Amino acid sequence: MADKTPAGRFITLEGGEGAGKSTNLEYIRTQLESAGIPVVVTREPGGTQLSEQIRKLLLDTGNTEMSSDAELLLMFAARAQHLKQFILPALQQGTWVLCDRFTDATYAYQGGGRGIDNERIAILEEWVQQGFQPDITILFDLPVEVGLDRASNRGQLDRFEQEQQLFFERVRAAYLARAEQQPQRFRIIDADQPLDNVQSQLDGVMTQLLSKTGSIE
Ligand code: T5A
């Protein structure tokens, strides 16, 4: 894995369904651009032409027979391509990368949700990322039923969104466990709040991040 320093910062947004990641990705992008920081936004699974094709396979409700292992391997196949073709080159040029989901989603969904051992996920993580990790991960946390309700208002549900509430409770618990294990990387946002309130929590996180990187005094 190529060295990403000195370079941009890699910021990931995580959370359950309908937590508000996509909505707030744009808000964070605007904040960074206002601070004069070059930034690109992307998502997982996806972010490159090949990875977006893999995304289609993963979200297709017709793929009812997909095994948990196939799902896990497809997530990392999409990620390997995304890292090599998009994320690392951008960071090496000094551009910040804002990514809607990354490997914490794999621990939450394939680990917590599907029940795959974390040790097996960690093997693939090391293979694909070779130690590379986000600089900061913003976890949008909210009760499962609130997120599902928000997501369902958007229309047709994808293959993951068709899972039952208990699946998403395990996803939420896995995210919170990871945040507890890695407090230096995670920032938890209470996403069960009006958007204004969510964004003022984000302002706090961004101010801290920008002052740490010397982008504001
Ligand atoms: N996946 C992904 C894995 O299983 N393993 C992996 O390794 C990875 C990377 C696709 C799926 O892939 C799975 C997880 C996912 O199921 P995705 O496209 O990111 O990932 O899918 P979703 O989580 O389904 O994305 P959503 O769009 O549902 O969630 P967001 O982005 O968190 O929510 P957002 O911003 O679209 O908001 C949802 C709705 O709520 C409103 C918005 O306007 C919108 O209508 N909203 C609010 N309403 C009230 N108050 C607020 N504070 C609100 N914030 C947003």
Coordinates of C-alpha atoms and ligand atoms in Angstrom, one line a residue:
M1 CA 0.0 0.0 0.0
A2 CA 1.5 3.3 -1.0
D3 CA 2.3 5.8 1.7
K4 CA -0.4 8.5 2.0
T5 CA 1.7 11.1 3.8
P6 CA 2.1 14.1 3.4
A7 CA -1.3 14.2 2.0
G8 CA -5.0 14.7 2.3
R9 CA -7.2 13.4 5.1
F10 CA -9.5 10.4 4.7
I11 CA -12.8 11.0 6.5
T12 CA -15.4 8.2 6.5
L13 CA -19.1 8.5 7.4
E14 CA -20.9 5.5 9.0
G15 CA -24.2 4.6 10.4
G16 CA -27.3 2.4 9.9
E17 CA -29.9 2.9 7.2
G18 CA -31.3 6.4 6.8
A19 CA -28.9 7.8 9.4
G20 CA -28.3 11.0 7.4
K21 CA -24.8 10.2 6.0
S22 CA -25.5 11.3 2.4
T23 CA -27.4 14.4 3.5
N24 CA -24.5 15.5 5.7
L25 CA -21.7 14.5 3.3
E26 CA -22.6 17.5 1.3
Y27 CA -22.7 19.7 4.4
I28 CA -19.2 18.6 5.4
R29 CA -17.9 19.0 1.8
T30 CA -19.1 22.6 1.8
Q31 CA -17.4 23.3 5.2
L32 CA -14.1 21.9 3.9
E33 CA -14.3 23.9 0.7
S34 CA -15.0 27.1 2.6
A35 CA -11.8 26.4 4.6
G36 CA -10.0 26.2 1.2
I37 CA -9.4 22.5 1.4
P38 CA -9.5 20.4 -1.9
V39 CA -12.0 17.6 -1.3
V40 CA -13.7 14.8 -3.2
V41 CA -16.7 12.8 -2.2
T42 CA -17.2 9.1 -2.8
R43 CA -19.0 6.1 -1.5
E44 CA -18.8 2.4 -0.7
P45 CA -19.6 0.0 -2.1
G46 CA -18.8 2.0 -5.3
G47 CA -16.7 5.0 -6.2
T48 CA -15.2 3.6 -9.5
Q49 CA -16.8 2.2 -12.5
L50 CA -15.9 -1.4 -11.6
S51 CA -16.8 -0.9 -7.9
E52 CA -20.2 0.6 -8.9
Q53 CA -20.9 -2.6 -10.9
I54 CA -20.1 -4.7 -7.9
R55 CA -22.4 -2.4 -5.9
K56 CA -25.3 -3.2 -8.3
L57 CA -24.7 -7.0 -7.6
L58 CA -24.7 -6.4 -3.9
L59 CA -27.8 -4.3 -3.7
D60 CA -29.9 -6.2 -6.3
T61 CA -32.9 -7.6 -4.5
G62 CA -32.9 -10.5 -7.1
N63 CA -29.7 -11.9 -5.6
T64 CA -31.5 -13.7 -2.8
E65 CA -29.0 -16.6 -3.0
M66 CA -25.9 -14.6 -2.3
S67 CA -23.9 -16.2 0.5
S68 CA -22.5 -14.1 3.4
D69 CA -19.0 -15.0 2.3
A70 CA -19.6 -14.0 -1.3
E71 CA -21.1 -10.7 0.0
L72 CA -18.0 -10.1 2.2
L73 CA -15.6 -10.8 -0.7
L74 CA -17.5 -8.6 -3.1
M75 CA -17.3 -5.7 -0.6
F76 CA -13.6 -6.1 -0.4
A77 CA -13.2 -6.5 -4.1
A78 CA -15.0 -3.2 -4.6
R79 CA -12.9 -1.6 -1.9
A80 CA -9.6 -2.9 -3.4
Q81 CA -10.4 -1.2 -6.7
H82 CA -11.7 1.9 -5.0
L83 CA -8.6 2.4 -2.9
K84 CA -6.1 1.8 -5.8
Q85 CA -7.9 3.8 -8.5
F86 CA -9.5 6.6 -6.5
I87 CA -8.9 7.0 -2.8
L88 CA -5.1 6.7 -2.5
P89 CA -4.3 8.7 -5.6
A90 CA -6.5 11.6 -4.4
L91 CA -4.9 11.5 -0.9
Q92 CA -1.4 11.4 -2.4
Q93 CA -2.2 14.6 -4.3
G94 CA -3.2 16.3 -1.1
T95 CA -6.9 16.1 -1.7
W96 CA -9.2 15.2 1.2
V97 CA -11.5 12.3 0.6
L98 CA -14.9 12.1 2.2
C99 CA -16.3 8.6 1.9
D100 CA -19.9 7.4 2.5
R101 CA -19.1 4.1 4.4
F102 CA -15.9 2.1 4.5
T103 CA -14.6 -0.9 6.3
D104 CA -16.4 -0.2 9.6
A105 CA -19.6 -0.9 7.6
T106 CA -18.2 -4.4 6.8
Y107 CA -17.6 -5.1 10.5
A108 CA -21.1 -3.8 11.2
Y109 CA -23.1 -5.4 8.4
Q110 CA -21.2 -8.6 7.5
G111 CA -19.8 -9.0 11.0
G112 CA -22.6 -7.8 13.3
G113 CA -25.5 -8.3 10.9
R114 CA -24.5 -11.6 9.1
G115 CA -22.5 -13.0 12.0
I116 CA -19.1 -13.4 10.2
D117 CA -16.2 -13.6 12.7
N118 CA -14.3 -10.3 13.0
E119 CA -11.0 -12.2 12.7
R120 CA -11.9 -13.3 9.2
I121 CA -12.9 -9.8 8.2
A122 CA -9.6 -8.5 9.7
I123 CA -7.6 -10.8 7.4
L124 CA -9.2 -9.3 4.3
E125 CA -8.9 -5.8 5.8
E126 CA -5.2 -6.3 6.2
W127 CA -4.8 -7.9 2.7
V128 CA -6.6 -5.0 1.0
Q129 CA -5.6 -2.1 3.2
Q130 CA -2.2 -3.1 4.5
G131 CA -2.7 -0.9 7.6
F132 CA -4.4 2.0 5.9
Q133 CA -7.2 3.4 8.0
P134 CA -9.5 6.5 8.0
D135 CA -8.1 9.5 9.8
I136 CA -11.5 10.1 11.3
T137 CA -14.8 8.3 11.2
I138 CA -18.0 10.1 11.9
L139 CA -20.7 7.6 13.2
F140 CA -24.3 8.8 12.8
D141 CA -26.1 6.9 15.5
L142 CA -29.9 6.7 15.9
P143 CA -32.5 4.1 16.9
V144 CA -33.0 1.5 14.2
E145 CA -36.7 2.2 13.7
V146 CA -36.1 6.0 13.1
G147 CA -33.5 5.3 10.4
L148 CA -35.6 2.6 8.7
D149 CA -38.6 4.9 8.7
R150 CA -36.6 7.7 7.1
A151 CA -35.1 5.3 4.5
S152 CA -38.5 3.8 3.7
N153 CA -39.8 7.2 2.7
R154 CA -37.4 7.2 -0.2
G155 CA -39.1 4.4 -2.1
Q156 CA -37.9 1.0 -3.2
L157 CA -35.8 -0.9 -0.7
D158 CA -32.5 -2.5 -1.7
R159 CA -31.2 -6.0 -0.7
F160 CA -29.9 -4.8 2.7
E161 CA -32.9 -2.6 3.5
Q162 CA -35.1 -5.6 3.2
E163 CA -33.5 -7.2 6.3
Q164 CA -35.4 -7.4 9.6
Q165 CA -35.1 -5.0 12.5
L166 CA -33.0 -7.5 14.5
F167 CA -30.4 -7.5 11.8
F168 CA -30.1 -3.7 12.0
E169 CA -30.0 -3.8 15.8
R170 CA -26.9 -6.0 15.5
V171 CA -25.4 -3.6 12.9
R172 CA -25.9 -0.7 15.3
A173 CA -24.4 -2.6 18.3
A174 CA -21.4 -3.5 16.1
Y175 CA -20.8 0.1 15.1
L176 CA -21.1 1.3 18.7
A177 CA -18.7 -1.4 19.9
R178 CA -16.1 -0.4 17.2
A179 CA -16.5 3.3 18.3
E180 CA -15.9 2.3 21.9
Q181 CA -12.8 0.3 20.9
Q182 CA -11.3 3.1 18.8
P183 CA -12.3 6.4 20.5
Q184 CA -9.4 8.3 19.0
R185 CA -10.7 7.7 15.5
F186 CA -14.5 7.8 16.0
R187 CA -16.8 10.7 16.6
I188 CA -20.3 9.8 17.4
I189 CA -23.1 12.1 16.3
D190 CA -26.6 11.8 17.8
A191 CA -28.5 11.6 14.5
D192 CA -31.9 11.3 16.1
Q193 CA -32.2 15.1 16.1
P194 CA -33.4 17.8 13.7
L195 CA -30.9 18.4 10.9
D196 CA -29.8 21.8 12.4
N197 CA -28.8 20.1 15.6
V198 CA -27.0 17.3 13.7
Q199 CA -25.1 19.9 11.8
S200 CA -24.1 21.9 14.8
Q201 CA -22.6 18.7 16.3
L202 CA -20.8 18.2 13.0
D203 CA -19.5 21.8 13.2
G204 CA -17.8 20.9 16.5
V205 CA -16.1 17.8 14.9
M206 CA -14.9 19.8 11.9
T207 CA -13.6 22.7 14.0
Q208 CA -11.6 20.2 16.0
L209 CA -10.3 18.4 12.9
L210 CA -9.4 21.6 11.1
S211 CA -7.5 23.1 14.0
K212 CA -5.6 19.9 14.5
T213 CA -4.5 20.0 10.9
G214 CA -3.5 23.6 11.1
S215 CA -6.2 24.6 8.6
I216 CA -7.7 27.1 11.0
E217 CA -6.1 28.9 13.9
Ligands
T5A1 N1 -22.8 -2.2 3.1 C1 -21.9 -1.2 2.8 C2 -22.3 -3.4 3.7 O1 -23.1 -4.3 4.1 N2 -21.0 -3.6 4.0 C3 -20.1 -2.6 3.6 O2 -18.9 -2.8 3.8 C4 -20.5 -1.4 2.9 C5 -19.5 -0.4 2.5 C6 -25.5 0.5 0.7 C7 -25.6 -0.7 1.6 O3 -24.4 -1.4 1.6 C8 -24.2 -2.0 2.9 C9 -24.9 -1.0 3.8 C10 -26.0 -0.4 3.0 O4 -27.2 -1.2 3.3 P1 -25.6 3.1 1.2 O5 -25.9 3.4 -0.2 O6 -24.7 3.9 1.9 O7 -25.0 1.6 1.4 O8 -27.0 2.9 1.8 P2 -27.8 3.5 2.9 O9 -27.3 3.4 4.3 O10 -29.0 2.7 2.6 O11 -27.9 5.0 2.7 P3 -29.1 5.8 3.1 O12 -29.2 6.8 2.0 O13 -30.2 4.9 3.5 O14 -28.6 6.4 4.5 P4 -28.0 7.8 4.7 O15 -27.2 8.2 3.6 O16 -27.4 7.7 6.1 O17 -29.3 8.7 4.9 P5 -29.8 10.0 4.0 O18 -28.9 11.1 4.2 O19 -30.1 9.5 2.6 O20 -31.1 10.3 4.8 C11 -32.3 9.5 4.7 C12 -33.5 10.3 4.7 O21 -33.6 11.0 6.0 C13 -33.7 12.4 5.8 C14 -33.1 12.7 4.5 O22 -33.7 13.9 3.9 C15 -33.6 11.5 3.7 O23 -34.8 11.6 3.2 N3 -32.9 12.9 6.9 C16 -33.5 13.4 8.0 N4 -34.8 13.6 8.4 C17 -35.0 14.1 9.6 N5 -34.0 14.6 10.5 C18 -32.7 14.4 10.1 N6 -31.8 14.8 11.0 C19 -32.4 13.8 8.9 N7 -31.3 13.5 8.2 C20 -31.6 13.0 7.1

